[in-house]
């Protein structure tokens, strides 16, 4: 596990180098928008989505350099969704990872535009593609866009909003997460596989991995809100319950949640059987994510 | 001129048919997001950007069906920018074209997400491309994305916000408009030309047309805020001056503004000389836009 920590650190650094380049400040009158975009992107994200994409790509025999623009694009999309989620009209959060949120730091108007700009930049970056397989790149762009749109992340956000303060069923909770957080975890993996030259069967296996990992990851998030360490987590413990959020722990209890997290992570790992040794990193990563304390 | 009104009506209908299809409601828990997107998209827009794109495409010998996804994408981007511009944290407008704005109708959170969803949907739609020239389509996507991003529309919005309540120079006003409204008018025309198979020289001419048309259009907007008819315009006369907005009329006066509008529209038309008779529609459109009262 120490080894995976080192590997993750390296991959975060690699990703951040590209994000730094794609979001370089400009010496022009609108420079503040770059400052606001960078502030949120470099606020200490775990880069889980880029890391999943790079490693599924590698596992399928691809070149990480082919996929890095897509990986950075997905991180930008993830970050924009956090900026907009934190807005007063949405979750109204002042802090994220212990730092002032974008609208607290830059004002609400700039935060809205910084979110818009990151979503827009994601597609600027992937459409710079000039490799040898433009058809494949367009398909990857579409998978990315669909996963972050109304039948993916944004769809999940709407359902989440609509169900706030209401009691929902476990199936409804699953639907919500499958879209809100699950969809872009899936596209992280399937875009990685596609750009890595995977066969349809391989993409299907990777998708199954991602779906199960996504659920396990979400359950673990809900568990940590109850059992976690405030300092490591960077947010107060018990805030989900306080805000009456619909979580796995609320719906099925802590013990059953732990069982489910384990069950889904085992299913995730099993999905990668066909890749043999090449799946080693993603299997270790799955264990690492479910054992995490942050 | 009656003829152009008829032609525009037809083209609006054609565009709306595709927008209707791309934004079809879904029978799922997040359906409200489609309702919110459709509400703003079908609130009576003039479809200027799609019409420019389709007609530059045609002028350059292209097939309108190749370019319609891009044309609709640009209209979605234009619409999302209006939804976010109207938000309380931005311009705080309750009405647009005489109708309640998105956040008044659906609440602020849904309006933010509807804007996000339209920007996202734009790239979903263009990345559905499966024609014979994927390289060209990717280039068109990039032109679209750049024009709506931090070095285009969003950049202009930031500069506009920052300059609110300040006195700015004519050069600063030009920079602001060149980005805020000009950038996507340019990409409407250049993407149309590119997808229509234009040569580099033709694209350059079309770009010059679009730049000049964009300035003329903006000046005419500023003039109409002073001389227009409230009913035809759908908003109160004199609101720019009341809000102390930086406009051409404020900076150079009404008479000089009229001269400038004429000058830029003549320059625009002249840029299309190389296209001969094929430029007829765009030339008539330019005259129509500068003579408009709405």
XYZ file of C-alpha atoms in Angstrom:
588
model
C 0.000 0.000 0.000
C 2.942 2.326 0.526
C 3.869 1.646 -3.020
C 0.473 2.766 -4.299
C 0.744 5.988 -2.327
C 3.993 6.762 -4.112
C 2.544 5.854 -7.494
C -0.491 8.047 -6.871
C 1.719 10.955 -5.865
C 3.640 10.634 -9.121
C 0.478 10.455 -11.195
C -1.019 13.462 -9.435
C 2.131 15.416 -10.226
C 2.001 14.297 -13.854
C -1.659 15.341 -14.187
C -1.067 18.660 -12.447
C 1.703 19.513 -14.887
C -0.765 19.308 -17.760
C -3.541 21.095 -15.883
C -1.058 23.869 -15.147
C -0.293 24.165 -18.849
C -3.918 24.037 -20.010
C -4.934 26.674 -17.464
C -1.950 29.004 -17.872
C -2.689 32.588 -16.883
C -2.866 35.172 -19.654
C -1.632 38.722 -19.562
C -4.981 40.189 -20.636
C -7.942 42.054 -19.117
C -9.811 38.847 -18.231
C -6.922 37.253 -16.330
C -8.986 37.017 -13.143
C -10.971 34.170 -14.709
C -7.792 32.090 -14.989
C -6.949 32.844 -11.362
C -10.411 31.689 -10.284
C -10.249 28.513 -12.396
C -6.783 27.660 -11.066
C -7.773 28.367 -7.470
C -10.371 25.603 -7.510
C -8.489 23.167 -9.733
C -5.365 23.355 -7.557
C -7.214 23.214 -4.226
C -5.892 19.750 -3.443
C -8.020 17.380 -5.491
C -7.157 13.687 -5.391
C -7.235 13.499 -9.219
C -9.131 10.226 -8.931
C -10.813 10.587 -12.327
C -7.649 11.375 -14.324
C -5.851 8.564 -12.513
C -8.604 6.097 -13.365
C -8.511 7.199 -16.982
C -4.742 6.997 -17.357
C -4.582 3.563 -15.764
C -7.459 2.004 -17.696
C -5.795 3.350 -20.825
C -2.485 1.774 -19.833
C -4.155 -1.497 -18.814
C -5.689 -1.719 -22.297
C -2.302 -1.233 -23.921
C -2.612 2.482 -24.689
C -0.295 5.454 -24.370
C -1.007 7.791 -21.461
C -0.072 10.818 -23.571
C -3.015 10.110 -25.887
C -5.434 10.299 -23.021
C -4.066 13.084 -20.843
C -6.148 15.868 -22.473
C -9.292 13.816 -21.768
C -8.120 13.123 -18.224
C -7.551 16.828 -17.558
C -10.875 17.689 -19.193
C -12.686 15.360 -16.828
C -10.941 16.917 -13.829
C -12.038 20.359 -15.059
C -15.612 19.100 -15.374
C -15.454 17.606 -11.887
C -14.101 20.894 -10.505
C -16.696 23.080 -12.236
C -19.434 20.901 -10.738
C -18.001 21.477 -7.255
C -17.813 25.268 -7.768
C -21.434 25.443 -8.888
C -22.559 22.956 -6.203
C -21.073 25.197 -3.514
C -22.947 28.328 -4.679
C -25.421 30.002 -2.290
C -28.355 28.924 -4.475
C -27.164 25.301 -4.362
C -25.445 23.829 -1.263
C -24.320 27.227 0.045
C -20.959 25.975 1.298
C -18.323 28.440 2.494
C -15.527 25.919 2.806
C -14.224 23.047 0.714
C -11.214 21.027 1.774
C -10.695 23.627 4.496
C -10.417 26.519 2.032
C -12.918 29.276 1.162
C -15.098 28.183 -1.759
C -14.862 30.016 -5.071
C -17.761 32.410 -4.475
C -16.418 33.332 -1.041
C -12.989 34.024 -2.489
C -13.931 35.682 -5.808
C -17.591 36.657 -5.444
C -20.590 34.836 -6.800
C -20.569 36.191 -10.362
C -16.940 35.231 -10.938
C -17.546 31.807 -9.382
C -20.426 31.150 -11.782
C -18.234 32.189 -14.719
C -15.239 30.197 -13.439
C -17.442 27.103 -13.390
C -18.729 27.828 -16.884
C -15.180 28.467 -18.041
C -13.895 25.142 -16.714
C -16.676 23.209 -18.422
C -15.979 25.107 -21.625
C -12.201 24.644 -21.288
C -12.659 20.882 -20.978
C -13.987 20.788 -24.527
C -11.412 23.297 -25.759
C -8.699 20.953 -24.563
C -10.054 17.700 -25.989
C -10.853 19.340 -29.326
C -7.186 20.255 -29.754
C -6.766 16.618 -30.776
C -4.623 16.127 -33.863
C -3.718 12.444 -33.610
C -4.236 9.623 -36.047
C -7.637 8.449 -34.904
C -10.013 11.432 -35.003
C -13.075 9.177 -35.204
C -12.128 7.552 -31.930
C -11.373 10.928 -30.339
C -14.817 12.234 -31.320
C -16.424 9.152 -29.804
C -14.440 9.760 -26.605
C -15.579 13.406 -26.550
C -19.161 12.247 -26.849
C -18.787 9.738 -24.008
C -17.301 12.502 -21.879
C -20.058 14.971 -22.751
C -22.894 12.499 -22.229
C -21.520 11.460 -18.841
C -21.382 15.023 -17.565
C -24.739 16.077 -19.025
C -28.443 15.698 -18.422
C -28.307 11.901 -18.642
C -25.277 11.840 -16.362
C -23.854 14.173 -13.744
C -26.231 17.115 -14.235
C -29.198 14.724 -14.266
C -28.012 13.335 -10.939
C -27.615 16.810 -9.479
C -31.190 17.680 -10.407
C -32.508 14.472 -8.831
C -30.384 15.143 -5.735
C -31.832 18.644 -5.410
C -35.384 17.461 -5.925
C -35.036 14.744 -3.293
C -33.569 17.016 -0.634
C -35.458 16.784 2.636
C -37.544 13.891 1.297
C -37.228 10.247 2.297
C -36.125 8.237 -0.705
C -35.783 4.513 -1.364
C -32.500 2.667 -1.776
C -33.230 2.337 -5.505
C -33.727 6.090 -5.787
C -30.487 6.690 -3.900
C -28.678 4.339 -6.274
C -30.134 6.128 -9.322
C -29.044 9.471 -7.924
C -25.452 8.351 -7.316
C -25.216 6.344 -10.515
C -25.710 9.670 -12.279
C -24.369 12.381 -9.973
C -21.003 10.824 -9.203
C -21.085 7.480 -11.009
C -21.438 8.687 -14.585
C -18.122 10.506 -14.810
C -16.302 7.754 -12.909
C -17.607 5.435 -15.617
C -16.545 7.706 -18.455
C -13.140 8.137 -16.813
C -12.654 4.401 -17.213
C -14.415 3.793 -20.531
C -12.790 6.763 -22.271
C -9.436 5.545 -20.961
C -10.117 2.080 -22.338
C -11.406 3.356 -25.694
C -8.448 5.689 -26.220
C -6.172 2.852 -25.125
C -7.457 0.788 -28.043
C -9.614 -1.629 -26.029
C -11.989 -4.070 -27.725
C -15.742 -3.790 -27.131
C -15.527 -6.666 -24.656
C -12.730 -4.961 -22.756
C -14.647 -1.680 -22.640
C -17.643 -3.560 -21.253
C -15.513 -5.111 -18.510
C -13.964 -1.761 -17.649
C -17.431 -0.215 -17.504
C -18.573 -2.889 -15.061
C -15.501 -2.213 -12.949
C -16.252 1.511 -12.942
C -19.916 1.110 -12.064
C -19.149 -1.065 -9.061
C -16.210 1.071 -7.987
C -18.414 4.156 -8.180
C -21.004 2.665 -5.846
C -18.365 1.386 -3.412
C -16.661 4.786 -3.423
C -19.925 6.580 -2.669
C -20.846 4.211 0.173
C -17.378 4.710 1.645
C -17.948 8.487 1.443
C -21.172 8.104 3.409
C -19.429 5.864 5.970
C -16.578 8.330 6.446
C -19.031 11.094 7.210
C -19.902 9.069 10.319
C -16.661 7.320 11.251
C -14.021 9.569 9.710
C -11.437 11.863 11.231
C -12.340 15.523 10.853
C -8.766 16.568 10.215
C -8.038 13.952 7.574
C -11.398 14.480 5.954
C -11.225 18.293 5.942
C -14.885 18.669 6.902
C -16.970 18.232 10.060
C -18.126 14.704 10.927
C -21.840 14.038 10.890
C -22.689 16.863 8.494
C -24.706 14.559 6.223
C -27.005 13.532 9.088
C -27.253 17.118 10.287
C -28.336 18.263 6.819
C -30.691 15.284 6.663
C -28.976 14.057 3.504
C -29.985 10.759 1.974
C -27.021 8.441 2.505
C -26.406 4.710 2.564
C -25.783 4.917 6.313
C -29.144 6.607 6.860
C -30.978 4.108 4.659
C -29.393 0.781 5.623
C -27.271 1.522 8.719
C -23.519 1.576 9.273
C -22.830 -2.164 9.443
C -24.801 -2.996 6.295
C -23.112 -0.065 4.524
C -19.694 -1.500 5.344
C -20.775 -4.863 3.969
C -22.076 -3.239 0.797
C -18.890 -1.238 0.242
C -16.900 -4.440 0.516
C -19.291 -6.304 -1.765
C -19.196 -3.689 -4.530
C -15.425 -3.306 -4.368
C -15.036 -7.089 -4.707
C -17.367 -7.039 -7.702
C -15.342 -4.203 -9.200
C -12.083 -6.107 -8.885
C -13.641 -9.275 -10.283
C -14.702 -7.362 -13.421
C -11.049 -6.906 -14.320
C -10.169 -10.625 -14.309
C -9.657 -10.772 -18.081
C -6.797 -8.281 -17.818
C -4.731 -10.535 -15.553
C -1.615 -8.899 -14.148
C -2.204 -5.711 -16.085
C -5.081 -4.928 -13.728
C -2.786 -4.885 -10.689
C -2.735 -1.113 -10.217
C -6.507 -0.677 -10.545
C -7.111 -3.550 -8.119
C -4.746 -2.032 -5.579
C -6.361 1.344 -6.142
C -9.804 -0.125 -5.433
C -8.603 -1.558 -2.114
C -6.871 1.696 -1.287
C -10.021 3.762 -1.968
C -12.241 1.530 0.148
C -9.743 1.460 3.016
C -9.233 5.222 2.899
C -9.834 7.433 5.890
C -10.154 10.737 3.969
C -36.761 43.071 -47.633
C -40.081 41.249 -47.387
C -38.402 38.373 -49.071
C -35.679 38.182 -46.413
C -38.301 38.165 -43.650
C -39.877 35.098 -45.245
C -36.515 33.394 -45.704
C -35.592 34.091 -42.082
C -38.891 32.685 -40.878
C -38.239 29.467 -42.812
C -34.718 29.164 -41.461
C -35.854 29.772 -37.885
C -38.406 26.997 -38.313
C -35.769 24.670 -39.743
C -33.387 25.386 -36.840
C -36.125 25.012 -34.237
C -37.016 21.594 -35.579
C -33.521 20.371 -34.805
C -33.346 22.139 -31.439
C -36.618 20.468 -30.555
C -35.143 17.089 -31.395
C -31.834 17.668 -29.576
C -33.632 18.885 -26.454
C -36.431 16.314 -26.407
C -37.894 15.739 -22.962
C -37.185 12.425 -21.269
C -39.526 10.389 -19.140
C -37.110 10.194 -16.213
C -36.627 11.717 -12.748
C -34.551 14.637 -14.067
C -37.076 15.724 -16.696
C -37.378 19.197 -15.136
C -33.926 20.031 -16.517
C -35.201 19.503 -20.072
C -38.198 21.700 -19.344
C -35.915 24.464 -18.076
C -33.548 24.183 -21.049
C -36.434 24.259 -23.518
C -38.119 27.182 -21.780
C -35.147 29.441 -22.464
C -34.223 28.045 -25.881
C -37.780 28.455 -27.179
C -38.354 31.896 -25.649
C -38.380 33.584 -29.034
C -34.730 33.889 -30.038
C -33.932 35.324 -33.472
C -31.579 32.378 -34.226
C -29.096 34.874 -35.660
C -26.083 32.673 -34.973
C -27.481 29.469 -36.516
C -28.701 31.486 -39.501
C -25.273 33.027 -40.004
C -23.668 29.605 -39.791
C -26.038 27.908 -42.209
C -25.723 30.689 -44.760
C -21.943 31.003 -44.670
C -21.843 27.238 -45.085
C -24.151 27.442 -48.105
C -22.254 30.412 -49.563
C -19.052 28.354 -49.429
C -20.703 25.479 -51.285
C -21.504 23.306 -48.274
C -24.512 21.278 -47.208
C -26.622 22.806 -44.441
C -27.270 19.358 -42.939
C -23.542 19.008 -42.172
C -23.557 22.174 -40.131
C -26.904 22.079 -38.353
C -25.571 20.334 -35.193
C -22.949 23.079 -34.879
C -25.558 25.756 -35.517
C -27.815 24.361 -32.786
C -24.850 23.982 -30.437
C -24.022 27.649 -30.847
C -27.616 28.634 -30.115
C -27.489 26.502 -26.946
C -24.270 28.252 -25.913
C -25.815 31.648 -26.607
C -28.883 30.698 -24.551
C -26.903 29.363 -21.596
C -24.954 32.631 -21.474
C -28.241 34.572 -21.269
C -29.574 32.346 -18.454
C -26.413 32.815 -16.396
C -26.202 36.542 -17.256
C -29.714 37.068 -15.892
C -28.934 35.443 -12.503
C -29.236 37.558 -9.333
C -25.449 37.488 -8.845
C -24.927 38.764 -12.394
C -27.368 41.217 -14.060
C -30.276 40.247 -11.787
C -32.900 40.481 -14.532
C -36.437 39.252 -13.898
C -37.611 39.539 -17.488
C -36.189 38.689 -20.881
C -38.164 39.261 -24.066
C -41.117 40.036 -21.834
C -41.027 36.632 -20.113
C -39.845 35.671 -16.604
C -36.161 34.712 -16.689
C -35.120 31.149 -15.931
C -34.346 31.673 -12.245
C -37.679 33.452 -11.717
C -39.541 30.622 -13.416
C -37.597 27.590 -12.093
C -35.589 28.869 -9.122
C -31.954 29.844 -9.058
C -30.440 26.376 -8.593
C -32.305 24.914 -11.555
C -31.423 27.964 -13.677
C -27.717 27.495 -12.930
C -27.981 23.812 -13.859
C -30.054 24.563 -16.978
C -27.280 26.890 -18.166
C -24.636 24.290 -17.416
C -26.737 21.667 -19.160
C -27.102 23.737 -22.335
C -23.353 24.361 -22.553
C -22.750 20.673 -21.984
C -25.449 19.653 -24.485
C -23.808 21.792 -27.165
C -20.759 19.539 -27.062
C -22.870 16.395 -26.764
C -24.567 17.350 -30.013
C -21.480 18.241 -32.061
C -19.616 15.151 -30.836
C -22.353 12.936 -32.318
C -20.614 13.621 -35.636
C -20.134 10.539 -37.782
C -19.474 12.063 -41.200
C -16.572 11.622 -43.552
C -14.364 14.422 -42.316
C -13.791 13.918 -38.578
C -10.611 16.020 -38.627
C -12.541 18.998 -39.926
C -15.337 18.404 -37.412
C -12.838 18.392 -34.531
C -11.366 21.650 -35.786
C -14.873 23.127 -35.919
C -15.533 21.948 -32.347
C -12.358 23.667 -31.233
C -13.279 26.933 -32.967
C -16.664 26.763 -31.281
C -15.180 26.036 -27.854
C -12.498 28.712 -28.085
C -15.028 31.336 -29.150
C -17.278 30.657 -26.165
C -14.459 30.345 -23.631
C -12.028 32.472 -21.665
C -10.502 33.980 -24.797
C -13.951 34.611 -26.226
C -17.411 35.073 -24.761
C -16.605 34.273 -21.119
C -13.540 36.510 -21.304
C -15.754 39.342 -22.533
C -18.263 38.743 -19.760
C -15.537 39.022 -17.142
C -14.246 42.279 -18.656
C -17.819 43.584 -18.846
C -18.361 42.823 -15.155
C -15.074 44.359 -14.119
C -15.768 47.552 -16.047
C -19.263 48.056 -14.642
C -19.749 51.513 -13.201
C -16.316 52.590 -14.492
C -15.681 54.941 -17.408
C -13.909 53.036 -20.153
C -12.318 54.086 -23.429
C -13.673 53.285 -26.878
C -10.853 50.756 -27.339
C -11.812 49.021 -24.115
C -15.450 48.950 -25.207
C -14.416 47.425 -28.532
C -12.325 44.752 -26.762
C -15.246 43.902 -24.512
C -17.707 43.480 -27.394
C -15.215 41.750 -29.657
C -15.159 39.024 -27.016
C -18.514 39.092 -25.259
C -20.749 39.091 -28.323
C -18.319 39.212 -31.240
C -16.472 35.945 -30.671
C -19.410 33.636 -31.201
C -20.725 35.674 -34.130
C -17.302 35.108 -35.675
C -17.300 31.380 -34.961
C -20.856 31.137 -36.325
C -19.482 32.353 -39.657
C -16.064 30.683 -39.680
C -17.381 27.287 -38.535
C -20.037 27.571 -41.234
C -17.372 28.324 -43.838
C -15.019 25.577 -42.630
C -17.736 22.930 -42.591
C -18.864 24.197 -45.978
C -15.445 23.335 -47.375
C -14.117 26.902 -47.693
C -10.492 27.602 -48.553
C -8.293 29.435 -46.050
C -8.737 32.644 -48.036
C -12.505 32.270 -47.987
C -12.511 31.609 -44.248
C -10.444 34.768 -43.761
C -12.935 36.822 -45.779
C -15.858 35.349 -43.862
C -14.094 36.137 -40.588
C -13.646 39.760 -41.635
C -17.321 39.916 -42.532
C -18.271 38.501 -39.134
C -16.026 40.839 -37.166
C -17.460 43.915 -38.839
C -21.006 42.633 -38.667
C -20.546 41.935 -34.959
C -19.477 45.506 -34.247
C -22.253 46.981 -36.397
C -24.802 44.736 -34.679
C -23.625 45.799 -31.224
C -23.690 49.505 -32.087
C -27.213 49.087 -33.452
C -28.187 47.412 -30.155
C -26.883 50.429 -28.255
C -28.725 52.809 -30.601
C -32.002 50.921 -30.230
C -31.798 51.235 -26.473
C -32.177 54.995 -27.046
C -34.340 55.261 -30.159
C -36.218 51.929 -30.182
C -39.829 51.076 -29.595
C -40.434 49.450 -26.217
C -43.012 47.057 -27.587
C -40.964 45.858 -30.535
C -37.821 45.659 -28.425
C -39.457 43.816 -25.515
C -37.572 45.864 -22.927
C -37.743 49.415 -21.518
C -36.036 52.159 -23.520
C -33.104 53.922 -21.878
C -32.234 51.043 -19.537
C -28.555 51.100 -20.598
C -28.184 54.756 -19.589
C -30.132 54.152 -16.400
C -27.810 51.323 -15.425
C -24.859 53.506 -16.460
C -23.756 50.853 -18.968
C -20.848 51.561 -21.249
C -22.333 51.875 -24.736
C -21.334 53.392 -28.053
C -24.040 56.027 -27.618
C -22.641 57.018 -24.224
C -19.070 57.156 -25.520
C -19.441 58.827 -28.932
C -23.050 60.075 -29.033
C -26.057 59.006 -31.084
C -25.159 60.586 -34.428
C -21.619 59.247 -34.491
C -22.937 55.824 -33.418
C -25.285 55.777 -36.416
C -22.375 56.668 -38.704
C -20.239 53.904 -37.183
C -22.979 51.291 -37.545
C -23.289 52.188 -41.209
C -19.516 52.177 -41.686
C -19.011 48.736 -40.120
C -21.934 47.206 -41.984
C -20.527 48.511 -45.289
C -17.146 47.028 -44.400
C -18.834 43.743 -43.573
C -20.580 43.579 -46.934
C -17.422 44.517 -48.790
C -15.578 41.575 -47.188
C -17.836 39.211 -49.095
C -17.000 40.571 -52.566
C -15.098 37.439 -53.609
C -18.273 35.363 -53.258
C -20.176 37.373 -55.876
C -23.858 36.521 -56.148
C -23.577 33.759 -53.611
C -23.205 36.421 -50.908
C -26.621 37.899 -51.663
C -28.418 36.525 -48.635
C -25.721 37.557 -46.144
C -25.564 41.037 -47.675
C -29.331 41.434 -47.414
C -29.178 40.077 -43.867
C -26.567 42.690 -42.917
C -28.776 45.507 -44.197
C -31.784 43.988 -42.475
C -29.974 43.738 -39.120
C -28.740 47.322 -39.234
C -32.146 48.661 -40.256
C -33.941 46.649 -37.597
C -36.106 48.253 -34.940
C -36.091 45.310 -32.454
